[in-house]
PDB file of C-alpha atoms in Angstrom:
ATOM      1  CA  MET B 676      -0.102   0.004   0.005  1.00 38.00           C
ATOM      2  CA  PRO B 677       1.590   3.338  -0.979  1.00 42.00           C
ATOM      3  CA  PRO B 678       2.170   5.643   1.778  1.00 44.00           C
ATOM      4  CA  VAL B 679      -0.237   8.494   2.423  1.00 41.00           C
ATOM      5  CA  PRO B 680       0.764  12.032   1.734  1.00 44.00           C
ATOM      6  CA  GLY B 681       0.489  13.085   5.396  1.00 44.00           C
ATOM      7  CA  ASP B 682       2.581  10.217   6.622  1.00 50.00           C
ATOM      8  CA  THR B 683       5.256  11.257   4.439  1.00 54.00           C
ATOM      9  CA  ARG B 684       4.942  14.810   5.695  1.00 55.00           C
ATOM     10  CA  ARG B 685       4.995  13.556   9.229  1.00 54.00           C
ATOM     11  CA  GLU B 686       8.094  11.096   8.667  1.00 59.00           C
ATOM     12  CA  SER B 687      10.027  13.826   7.082  1.00 66.00           C
ATOM     13  CA  SER B 688       9.449  16.017   9.914  1.00 74.00           C
ATOM     14  CA  SER B 689      10.337  13.089  12.172  1.00 80.00           C
ATOM     15  CA  ALA B 690      13.820  12.532  10.456  1.00 78.00           C
ATOM     16  CA  ARG B 691      14.589  16.339  10.533  1.00 79.00           C
ATOM     17  CA  GLN B 692      13.933  16.628  14.138  1.00 86.00           C
ATOM     18  CA  GLU B 693      16.202  13.514  14.645  1.00 88.00           C
ATOM     19  CA  ILE B 694      19.094  15.543  12.286  1.00 86.00           C
ATOM     20  CA  VAL B 695      18.645  18.342  14.778  1.00 87.00           C
ATOM     21  CA  ASP B 696      18.851  16.139  17.785  1.00 91.00           C
ATOM     22  CA  LEU B 697      22.315  14.691  16.142  1.00 92.00           C
ATOM     23  CA  ILE B 698      23.882  18.138  16.130  1.00 92.00           C
ATOM     24  CA  PRO B 699      25.938  17.825  19.179  1.00 93.00           C
ATOM     25  CA  ALA B 700      27.333  14.263  17.869  1.00 92.00           C
ATOM     26  CA  LEU B 701      28.230  15.555  14.510  1.00 93.00           C
ATOM     27  CA  ARG B 702      30.054  18.435  16.150  1.00 93.00           C
ATOM     28  CA  ALA B 703      32.033  16.185  18.351  1.00 90.00           C
ATOM     29  CA  PHE B 704      32.716  13.854  15.010  1.00 91.00           C
ATOM     30  CA  ALA B 705      33.762  16.992  13.293  1.00 91.00           C
ATOM     31  CA  ARG B 706      36.301  17.736  15.559  1.00 89.00           C
ATOM     32  CA  THR B 707      38.182  14.327  14.699  1.00 86.00           C
ATOM     33  CA  PHE B 708      38.707  15.823  11.445  1.00 86.00           C
ATOM     34  CA  TYR B 709      39.594  19.556  12.301  1.00 86.00           C
ATOM     35  CA  ARG B 710      41.351  21.095  15.225  1.00 83.00           C
ATOM     36  CA  ASN B 711      39.914  24.488  14.631  1.00 87.00           C
ATOM     37  CA  VAL B 712      36.503  24.963  15.732  1.00 89.00           C
ATOM     38  CA  THR B 713      35.443  27.157  12.940  1.00 91.00           C
ATOM     39  CA  ASP B 714      36.479  24.367  10.295  1.00 90.00           C
ATOM     40  CA  ALA B 715      34.546  21.836  12.262  1.00 91.00           C
ATOM     41  CA  ASP B 716      31.357  24.028  12.552  1.00 93.00           C
ATOM     42  CA  ASP B 717      31.678  24.603   8.778  1.00 93.00           C
ATOM     43  CA  LEU B 718      31.836  20.822   8.038  1.00 93.00           C
ATOM     44  CA  VAL B 719      28.910  20.184  10.397  1.00 94.00           C
ATOM     45  CA  GLN B 720      26.910  22.876   8.699  1.00 94.00           C
ATOM     46  CA  GLU B 721      27.667  21.426   5.211  1.00 94.00           C
ATOM     47  CA  THR B 722      26.743  17.943   6.460  1.00 93.00           C
ATOM     48  CA  LEU B 723      23.337  19.300   7.774  1.00 93.00           C
ATOM     49  CA  THR B 724      22.574  21.109   4.465  1.00 92.00           C
ATOM     50  CA  LYS B 725      23.669  17.825   2.338  1.00 93.00           C
ATOM     51  CA  GLY B 726      21.305  15.776   4.695  1.00 90.00           C
ATOM     52  CA  LEU B 727      18.770  17.873   4.829  1.00 88.00           C
ATOM     53  CA  ALA B 728      18.671  17.956   1.027  1.00 90.00           C
ATOM     54  CA  SER B 729      19.032  14.410   0.512  1.00 89.00           C
ATOM     55  CA  ILE B 730      16.525  13.427   3.454  1.00 86.00           C
ATOM     56  CA  HIS B 731      14.278  11.671   0.712  1.00 86.00           C
ATOM     57  CA  GLN B 732      17.207   9.357   0.255  1.00 89.00           C
ATOM     58  CA  PHE B 733      17.330   8.157   3.832  1.00 86.00           C
ATOM     59  CA  GLU B 734      15.943   4.784   4.345  1.00 86.00           C
ATOM     60  CA  PRO B 735      13.757   4.576   7.468  1.00 84.00           C
ATOM     61  CA  GLY B 736      14.759   1.763   9.980  1.00 86.00           C
ATOM     62  CA  THR B 737      18.577   2.438   9.369  1.00 89.00           C
ATOM     63  CA  SER B 738      20.542   4.729  11.507  1.00 90.00           C
ATOM     64  CA  MET B 739      20.247   8.503  10.983  1.00 91.00           C
ATOM     65  CA  LYS B 740      23.627   8.785  12.938  1.00 91.00           C
ATOM     66  CA  SER B 741      25.453   6.605  10.634  1.00 91.00           C
ATOM     67  CA  TRP B 742      24.069   8.069   7.472  1.00 92.00           C
ATOM     68  CA  LEU B 743      24.949  11.355   8.504  1.00 93.00           C
ATOM     69  CA  PHE B 744      28.375  10.620   9.853  1.00 92.00           C
ATOM     70  CA  THR B 745      29.102   8.756   6.398  1.00 92.00           C
ATOM     71  CA  ILE B 746      27.985  12.101   4.696  1.00 93.00           C
ATOM     72  CA  MET B 747      30.469  14.131   6.961  1.00 93.00           C
ATOM     73  CA  ARG B 748      33.232  11.678   6.355  1.00 92.00           C
ATOM     74  CA  ASN B 749      32.936  12.055   2.574  1.00 91.00           C
ATOM     75  CA  THR B 750      32.365  15.641   2.661  1.00 92.00           C
ATOM     76  CA  PHE B 751      35.598  16.052   4.667  1.00 91.00           C
ATOM     77  CA  TYR B 752      37.512  13.625   2.050  1.00 87.00           C
ATOM     78  CA  THR B 753      36.226  15.550  -0.801  1.00 87.00           C
ATOM     79  CA  LYS B 754      37.333  18.716   0.866  1.00 85.00           C
ATOM     80  CA  ILE B 755      40.732  17.479   1.319  1.00 82.00           C
ATOM     81  CA  LYS B 756      40.907  16.263  -2.427  1.00 82.00           C
ATOM     82  CA  VAL B 757      39.889  20.016  -3.466  1.00 80.00           C
ATOM     83  CA  ALA B 758      42.188  21.691  -0.843  1.00 74.00           C
ATOM     84  CA  ALA B 759      45.125  19.570  -2.656  1.00 72.00           C
ATOM     85  CA  ARG B 760      44.453  21.221  -5.815  1.00 74.00           C
ATOM     86  CA  GLU B 761      44.413  24.807  -4.324  1.00 69.00           C
ATOM     87  CA  ALA B 762      47.197  27.378  -4.232  1.00 60.00           C
ATOM     88  CA  PRO B 763      49.654  26.969  -1.098  1.00 59.00           C
ATOM     89  CA  GLY B 764      49.473  29.467   1.697  1.00 56.00           C
ATOM     90  CA  ALA B 765      45.900  30.477   1.486  1.00 51.00           C
ATOM     91  CA  ALA B 766      44.980  28.493   5.044  1.00 53.00           C
ATOM     92  CA  GLU B 767      48.243  30.163   6.414  1.00 55.00           C
ATOM     93  CA  CYS B 768      46.980  33.781   6.067  1.00 55.00           C
ATOM     94  CA  ALA B 769      47.694  35.657   9.156  1.00 51.00           C
ATOM     95  CA  SER B 770      44.244  37.393   9.255  1.00 51.00           C
ATOM     96  CA  ALA B 771      42.493  33.669   9.609  1.00 53.00           C
ATOM     97  CA  ARG B 772      44.159  33.230  13.067  1.00 54.00           C
ATOM     98  CA  PRO B 773      42.950  34.420  16.063  1.00 53.00           C
ATOM     99  CA  ALA B 774      44.922  37.435  17.596  1.00 51.00           C
ATOM    100  CA  ALA B 775      45.158  35.267  20.839  1.00 48.00           C
ATOM    101  CA  ASP B 776      44.531  31.852  21.916  1.00 50.00           C
ATOM    102  CA  PRO B 777      41.554  31.315  23.865  1.00 46.00           C
ATOM    103  CA  THR B 778      42.447  30.160  27.332  1.00 47.00           C
ATOM    104  CA  GLN B 779      42.250  26.400  28.231  1.00 51.00           C
ATOM    105  CA  GLU B 780      40.801  25.050  31.539  1.00 47.00           C
ATOM    106  CA  TRP B 781      41.848  21.500  30.761  1.00 47.00           C
ATOM    107  CA  SER B 782      44.121  20.035  32.957  1.00 63.00           C
ATOM    108  CA  ALA B 783      47.881  19.243  31.591  1.00 73.00           C
ATOM    109  CA  ARG B 784      46.800  15.322  31.286  1.00 73.00           C
ATOM    110  CA  GLY B 785      43.832  16.316  29.451  1.00 75.00           C
ATOM    111  CA  ARG B 786      45.812  18.291  26.976  1.00 77.00           C
ATOM    112  CA  GLU B 787      48.336  15.741  26.573  1.00 82.00           C
ATOM    113  CA  ILE B 788      45.452  13.180  25.673  1.00 82.00           C
ATOM    114  CA  ALA B 789      43.961  15.611  23.230  1.00 82.00           C
ATOM    115  CA  GLU B 790      47.277  16.182  21.409  1.00 85.00           C
ATOM    116  CA  ALA B 791      48.110  12.416  21.581  1.00 87.00           C
ATOM    117  CA  ILE B 792      44.802  11.774  19.991  1.00 88.00           C
ATOM    118  CA  GLN B 793      45.329  14.527  17.346  1.00 87.00           C
ATOM    119  CA  ARG B 794      48.805  12.931  16.336  1.00 90.00           C
ATOM    120  CA  LEU B 795      47.024   9.550  15.653  1.00 90.00           C
ATOM    121  CA  PRO B 796      46.604   8.589  11.962  1.00 91.00           C
ATOM    122  CA  THR B 797      43.095   9.998  10.436  1.00 89.00           C
ATOM    123  CA  GLN B 798      41.745   6.475  10.555  1.00 91.00           C
ATOM    124  CA  GLN B 799      42.635   5.485  13.648  1.00 92.00           C
ATOM    125  CA  ARG B 800      41.535   8.663  15.103  1.00 91.00           C
ATOM    126  CA  GLU B 801      38.229   8.510  13.535  1.00 90.00           C
ATOM    127  CA  VAL B 802      37.382   5.079  14.679  1.00 92.00           C
ATOM    128  CA  LEU B 803      38.683   5.957  18.370  1.00 90.00           C
ATOM    129  CA  MET B 804      36.320   8.872  18.568  1.00 88.00           C
ATOM    130  CA  LEU B 805      33.771   7.116  17.021  1.00 89.00           C
ATOM    131  CA  ILE B 806      33.743   4.074  19.516  1.00 89.00           C
ATOM    132  CA  GLY B 807      35.633   5.257  22.474  1.00 85.00           C
ATOM    133  CA  VAL B 808      34.181   9.036  22.880  1.00 82.00           C
ATOM    134  CA  LEU B 809      30.730   9.008  20.805  1.00 84.00           C
ATOM    135  CA  GLY B 810      29.698   5.277  21.946  1.00 85.00           C
ATOM    136  CA  THR B 811      28.919   4.306  18.436  1.00 87.00           C
ATOM    137  CA  SER B 812      28.798   0.417  18.009  1.00 90.00           C
ATOM    138  CA  TYR B 813      31.467  -1.582  15.842  1.00 92.00           C
ATOM    139  CA  GLU B 814      28.866  -2.156  13.163  1.00 92.00           C
ATOM    140  CA  ASP B 815      27.848   1.577  12.708  1.00 89.00           C
ATOM    141  CA  ALA B 816      31.464   2.565  12.695  1.00 90.00           C
ATOM    142  CA  ALA B 817      32.303  -0.079   9.847  1.00 92.00           C
ATOM    143  CA  GLU B 818      29.417   1.431   8.195  1.00 90.00           C
ATOM    144  CA  ILE B 819      30.516   4.834   8.553  1.00 89.00           C
ATOM    145  CA  CYS B 820      34.006   4.218   7.691  1.00 90.00           C
ATOM    146  CA  GLY B 821      33.205   1.682   4.579  1.00 91.00           C
ATOM    147  CA  CYS B 822      35.371  -1.071   5.906  1.00 93.00           C
ATOM    148  CA  ALA B 823      34.703  -4.634   7.783  1.00 94.00           C
ATOM    149  CA  ILE B 824      34.171  -4.683  11.497  1.00 94.00           C
ATOM    150  CA  GLY B 825      37.546  -6.449  11.975  1.00 95.00           C
ATOM    151  CA  THR B 826      39.233  -3.753  10.339  1.00 95.00           C
ATOM    152  CA  ILE B 827      37.454  -1.230  12.833  1.00 94.00           C
ATOM    153  CA  LYS B 828      38.635  -3.324  15.817  1.00 94.00           C
ATOM    154  CA  SER B 829      42.030  -3.384  14.437  1.00 94.00           C
ATOM    155  CA  ARG B 830      42.186   0.469  13.953  1.00 94.00           C
ATOM    156  CA  LEU B 831      40.804   0.687  17.430  1.00 93.00           C
ATOM    157  CA  ASN B 832      43.259  -1.544  19.284  1.00 93.00           C
ATOM    158  CA  ARG B 833      46.135   0.258  17.282  1.00 94.00           C
ATOM    159  CA  ALA B 834      44.953   3.666  18.170  1.00 92.00           C
ATOM    160  CA  ARG B 835      44.588   2.733  22.010  1.00 91.00           C
ATOM    161  CA  LEU B 836      47.815   1.259  21.978  1.00 92.00           C
ATOM    162  CA  LYS B 837      49.521   4.381  20.270  1.00 92.00           C
ATOM    163  CA  LEU B 838      47.858   6.496  22.590  1.00 89.00           C
ATOM    164  CA  LEU B 839      49.364   4.454  25.552  1.00 89.00           C
ATOM    165  CA  GLU B 840      52.795   4.448  24.037  1.00 90.00           C
ATOM    166  CA  GLU B 841      52.521   8.383  23.439  1.00 87.00           C
ATOM    167  CA  LEU B 842      51.409   8.917  27.012  1.00 84.00           C
ATOM    168  CA  GLY B 843      54.222   6.817  28.484  1.00 84.00           C
ATOM    169  CA  GLU B 844      51.620   4.342  29.895  1.00 80.00           C
ATOM    170  CA  THR B 845      52.727   0.684  30.422  1.00 71.00           C
ATOM    171  CA  SER B 846      49.083  -0.305  30.198  1.00 63.00           C
ATOM    172  CA  ALA B 847      45.538   0.518  30.121  1.00 59.00           C
ATOM    173  CA  ARG B 848      45.085  -0.417  33.713  1.00 58.00           C
ATOM    174  CA  SER B 849      47.596   1.957  34.973  1.00 56.00           C
ATOM    175  CA  SER B 850      46.136   4.939  32.886  1.00 53.00           C
ATOM    176  CA  VAL B 851      42.666   4.290  34.350  1.00 52.00           C
ATOM    177  CA  GLU B 852      44.140   3.936  37.889  1.00 57.00           C
ATOM    178  CA  ARG B 853      45.939   7.239  37.389  1.00 54.00           C
ATOM    179  CA  ALA B 854      42.790   8.881  36.063  1.00 51.00           C
ATOM    180  CA  GLU B 855      40.654   7.524  39.092  1.00 52.00           C
ATOM    181  CA  SER B 856      43.287   8.680  41.490  1.00 52.00           C
ATOM    182  CA  HIS B 857      43.224  12.185  39.992  1.00 48.00           C
ATOM    183  CA  PRO B 858      39.635  12.951  38.876  1.00 47.00           C
ATOM    184  CA  VAL B 859      40.326  16.274  37.760  1.00 44.00           C
ATOM    185  CA  ASP B 860      42.754  14.606  35.261  1.00 40.00           C
ATOM    186  CA  SER B 861      40.316  12.443  33.681  1.00 42.00           C
ATOM    187  CA  PHE B 862      39.562  13.197  29.845  1.00 43.00           C
ATOM    188  CA  GLY B 863      35.436  12.828  30.006  1.00 44.00           C
ATOM    189  CA  LYS B 864      32.846  10.407  30.650  1.00 42.00           C
ATOM    190  CA  HIS B 865      33.973   7.557  28.335  1.00 44.00           C
ATOM    191  CA  SER B 866      37.357   5.829  28.575  1.00 48.00           C
ATOM    192  CA  VAL B 867      39.250   5.708  25.328  1.00 50.00           C
ATOM    193  CA  PHE B 868      41.418   2.961  26.760  1.00 51.00           C
ATOM    194  CA  GLY B 869      38.567   0.606  26.763  1.00 51.00           C
TER     195      GLY B 869
END
């Protein structure tokens, strides 16, 4: 039986609301691609624009979050390809940088962890943020990244090991014990070390 026009409108409205509800997760995922908040927000805006324009292509019953994360990931990689063809130096313009860095209230350990995460290879950082920070399932992460679940698990394991190495930790347990003994130093509500 074909859908009633009113039902389609209601489904579209529901999907749009779901997109709006996912904005915080999209912003967090965008920060895995860009350190600069403005660039990350631009990526979110472009993702939202593409998602809303293509809402009719979304298949009800599938994960809206995975669908939008896939759009974001593809948009980012397209931007990288385009940027490679642009004139060098445009992004390094002095007027594009803030006059003073904003103050950070993170602990020194929080900064160390954030910097270590940024130094990870893009694919490892992406999987670590999807699973360790955003709580995405292995299946959804595999769909978003366009690879097998085994590849996701491998990238996550390598990312965790690399972080431990970068932070001078001997094991994940010592890292967790250190965070528990210094609650101010913990890096958020999810443990990226498993």
